Amino acid sequence: WIEIPMIRVLPSVRSGPWDASPHPATSASNARTESDSVLWFIMEMGDFSMQPPVPQGRRPVIVGLGEALWDVFPDRECFGGAPANFACMASELGGDRAEVHMVTGVGDDDRGRRALDVLHERRVHTSCVKTTGHPTGHVDVTLDDHGRPDYAIAADAAWDHVPWAEGVAELARRTDLVCFGTLGQRASESRKTVRAFVGSTPPSAFRILDVNL
C-alpha cells in the first residue's frame, strides 16, 4: 500500500477480465490485490482505530466507481474494468455482510445488457448504472507470439459519460468504501462525477485509488 491522507492507493494493475464463470478470470496478482483489499475492509472495518466503525447492525456500503467494459480476446469476451472487478469481488467476499453498488455507464446494446446481467448475477446493485447514448466500453486484447497482451481501449465509451445525479449523490453520502481509478476520469463528464462522488463521501469513508500508469 501507498498511503496518503484519506486515500489508499493500490499499485497500478491492468484490470483483468471478470467473466461470467463461477471464478474471476483475473491475473493472479490483480485478483490478489483487489480481493485482499476488499476482504481486509470487510473483516476490519469494525475495528480500525483510525476511522469510526460502521454502526453495529448496518452493512458497510461498498462502491465500484468508473469503467465497466468487456475485454475482447480473439476467442472470447470477458467482463472487466477495475472498479467493476472490485465490486464483483466485494460482493463475492462480503456476501450478506456488505451492500455493494456499481456506478458506471453502459450502452443500449448487447454488451450493456450482458454487463448488467453479470452485475446482477454477482448481487451488485445497479441503480446507479446509467444507460447512455454511447456504446458499452470494450478493450481489444491481442497477444504476441510469447503470449504478452496488448490493449486497445475503445474511446468515447458509455463509462466516459456517467452523469452526476441525485441518486448517485445520495449513494456517495452513505458510502463506507469507494474504489475508483485514473482511467475512469479520462473524459470530462465522468471525471466531474468521480470527483464529486469522492468529495461527497463521509469523512470516515475509505477511498481506494487504482492508478493507471
mmCIF file of C-alpha atoms in Angstrom, residues 20-114:
data_model
loop_
_atom_site.group_PDB
_atom_site.id
_atom_site.type_symbol
_atom_site.label_atom_id
_atom_site.label_comp_id
_atom_site.label_asym_id
_atom_site.label_seq_id
_atom_site.Cartn_x
_atom_site.Cartn_y
_atom_site.Cartn_z
ATOM 1 C CA ALA A 20 -19.415 -14.969 -16.289
ATOM 2 C CA SER A 21 -17.979 -18.217 -14.939
ATOM 3 C CA PRO A 22 -18.044 -19.037 -11.189
ATOM 4 C CA HIS A 23 -14.478 -17.793 -10.760
ATOM 5 C CA PRO A 24 -12.915 -14.482 -11.874
ATOM 6 C CA ALA A 25 -10.536 -14.752 -14.804
ATOM 7 C CA THR A 26 -8.216 -12.081 -13.488
ATOM 8 C CA SER A 27 -4.485 -12.495 -13.356
ATOM 9 C CA ALA A 28 -3.253 -13.879 -10.049
ATOM 10 C CA SER A 29 -1.638 -10.603 -8.998
ATOM 11 C CA ASN A 30 -4.675 -8.481 -9.848
ATOM 12 C CA ALA A 31 -7.115 -10.839 -8.155
ATOM 13 C CA ARG A 32 -4.939 -10.993 -5.046
ATOM 14 C CA THR A 33 -4.543 -7.199 -4.822
ATOM 15 C CA GLU A 34 -8.234 -6.444 -5.223
ATOM 16 C CA SER A 35 -9.661 -9.334 -3.205
ATOM 17 C CA ASP A 36 -7.218 -8.902 -0.320
ATOM 18 C CA SER A 37 -8.117 -5.226 -0.004
ATOM 19 C CA VAL A 38 -11.846 -5.962 -0.039
ATOM 20 C CA LEU A 39 -11.531 -8.813 2.458
ATOM 21 C CA TRP A 40 -9.383 -6.669 4.748
ATOM 22 C CA PHE A 41 -12.016 -3.929 4.672
ATOM 23 C CA ILE A 42 -14.920 -6.252 5.358
ATOM 24 C CA MET A 43 -13.132 -8.029 8.200
ATOM 25 C CA GLU A 44 -11.523 -4.986 9.823
ATOM 26 C CA MET A 45 -13.998 -2.150 9.230
ATOM 27 C CA GLY A 46 -15.482 -2.512 12.683
ATOM 28 C CA ASP A 47 -12.106 -2.452 14.459
ATOM 29 C CA PHE A 48 -9.917 0.153 12.684
ATOM 30 C CA SER A 49 -8.607 2.644 15.179
ATOM 31 C CA MET A 50 -8.018 5.496 12.692
ATOM 32 C CA GLN A 51 -11.616 5.530 11.441
ATOM 33 C CA PRO A 52 -15.057 5.382 13.090
ATOM 34 C CA PRO A 53 -16.530 1.881 12.727
ATOM 35 C CA VAL A 54 -19.644 1.099 10.742
ATOM 36 C CA PRO A 55 -22.511 1.240 13.275
ATOM 37 C CA GLN A 56 -23.451 -2.137 14.622
ATOM 38 C CA GLY A 57 -26.282 -3.684 12.686
ATOM 39 C CA ARG A 58 -25.580 -1.762 9.468
ATOM 40 C CA ARG A 59 -23.879 -3.356 6.489
ATOM 41 C CA PRO A 60 -20.962 -1.384 5.028
ATOM 42 C CA VAL A 61 -21.713 0.246 1.678
ATOM 43 C CA ILE A 62 -19.007 -0.526 -0.904
ATOM 44 C CA VAL A 63 -18.937 1.142 -4.329
ATOM 45 C CA GLY A 64 -17.097 0.487 -7.584
ATOM 46 C CA LEU A 65 -16.923 3.841 -9.409
ATOM 47 C CA GLY A 66 -15.763 4.115 -13.005
ATOM 48 C CA GLU A 67 -15.252 1.885 -16.006
ATOM 49 C CA ALA A 68 -17.218 -1.277 -16.733
ATOM 50 C CA LEU A 69 -16.223 -2.875 -20.012
ATOM 51 C CA TRP A 70 -15.584 -6.043 -21.971
ATOM 52 C CA ASP A 71 -12.123 -7.413 -22.655
ATOM 53 C CA VAL A 72 -12.365 -8.740 -26.200
ATOM 54 C CA PHE A 73 -9.948 -11.609 -26.814
ATOM 55 C CA PRO A 74 -9.641 -13.395 -30.156
ATOM 56 C CA ASP A 75 -11.761 -16.268 -28.852
ATOM 57 C CA ARG A 76 -13.980 -14.765 -26.153
ATOM 58 C CA GLU A 77 -15.223 -11.658 -24.331
ATOM 59 C CA CYS A 78 -14.802 -11.248 -20.556
ATOM 60 C CA PHE A 79 -16.419 -8.645 -18.322
ATOM 61 C CA GLY A 80 -13.897 -6.331 -16.685
ATOM 62 C CA GLY A 81 -12.830 -2.868 -15.654
ATOM 63 C CA ALA A 82 -11.010 -2.460 -12.344
ATOM 64 C CA PRO A 83 -13.927 -0.853 -10.414
ATOM 65 C CA ALA A 84 -16.345 -3.456 -11.793
ATOM 66 C CA ASN A 85 -13.979 -6.288 -10.833
ATOM 67 C CA PHE A 86 -13.665 -4.735 -7.391
ATOM 68 C CA ALA A 87 -17.439 -4.552 -6.952
ATOM 69 C CA CYS A 88 -17.903 -8.174 -8.062
ATOM 70 C CA MET A 89 -15.176 -9.369 -5.698
ATOM 71 C CA ALA A 90 -16.566 -7.304 -2.825
ATOM 72 C CA SER A 91 -19.971 -8.879 -3.306
ATOM 73 C CA GLU A 92 -18.439 -12.344 -3.646
ATOM 74 C CA LEU A 93 -16.379 -11.955 -0.470
ATOM 75 C CA GLY A 94 -18.829 -9.923 1.571
ATOM 76 C CA GLY A 95 -21.970 -11.875 0.831
ATOM 77 C CA ASP A 96 -24.759 -10.645 3.063
ATOM 78 C CA ARG A 97 -22.288 -8.662 5.187
ATOM 79 C CA ALA A 98 -21.884 -5.860 2.625
ATOM 80 C CA GLU A 99 -24.092 -3.753 0.349
ATOM 81 C CA VAL A 100 -22.214 -3.388 -2.944
ATOM 82 C CA HIS A 101 -23.007 -0.919 -5.743
ATOM 83 C CA MET A 102 -21.590 -0.066 -9.155
ATOM 84 C CA VAL A 103 -21.596 3.468 -10.576
ATOM 85 C CA THR A 104 -20.854 3.424 -14.298
ATOM 86 C CA GLY A 105 -22.348 3.769 -17.759
ATOM 87 C CA VAL A 106 -23.357 1.137 -20.304
ATOM 88 C CA GLY A 107 -24.774 1.397 -23.789
ATOM 89 C CA ASP A 108 -28.196 0.364 -25.024
ATOM 90 C CA ASP A 109 -26.612 -2.621 -26.733
ATOM 91 C CA ASP A 110 -25.883 -6.300 -26.277
ATOM 92 C CA ARG A 111 -22.696 -5.716 -24.282
ATOM 93 C CA GLY A 112 -24.527 -3.318 -21.997
ATOM 94 C CA ARG A 113 -27.275 -5.807 -21.304
ATOM 95 C CA ARG A 114 -24.759 -8.557 -20.677
#
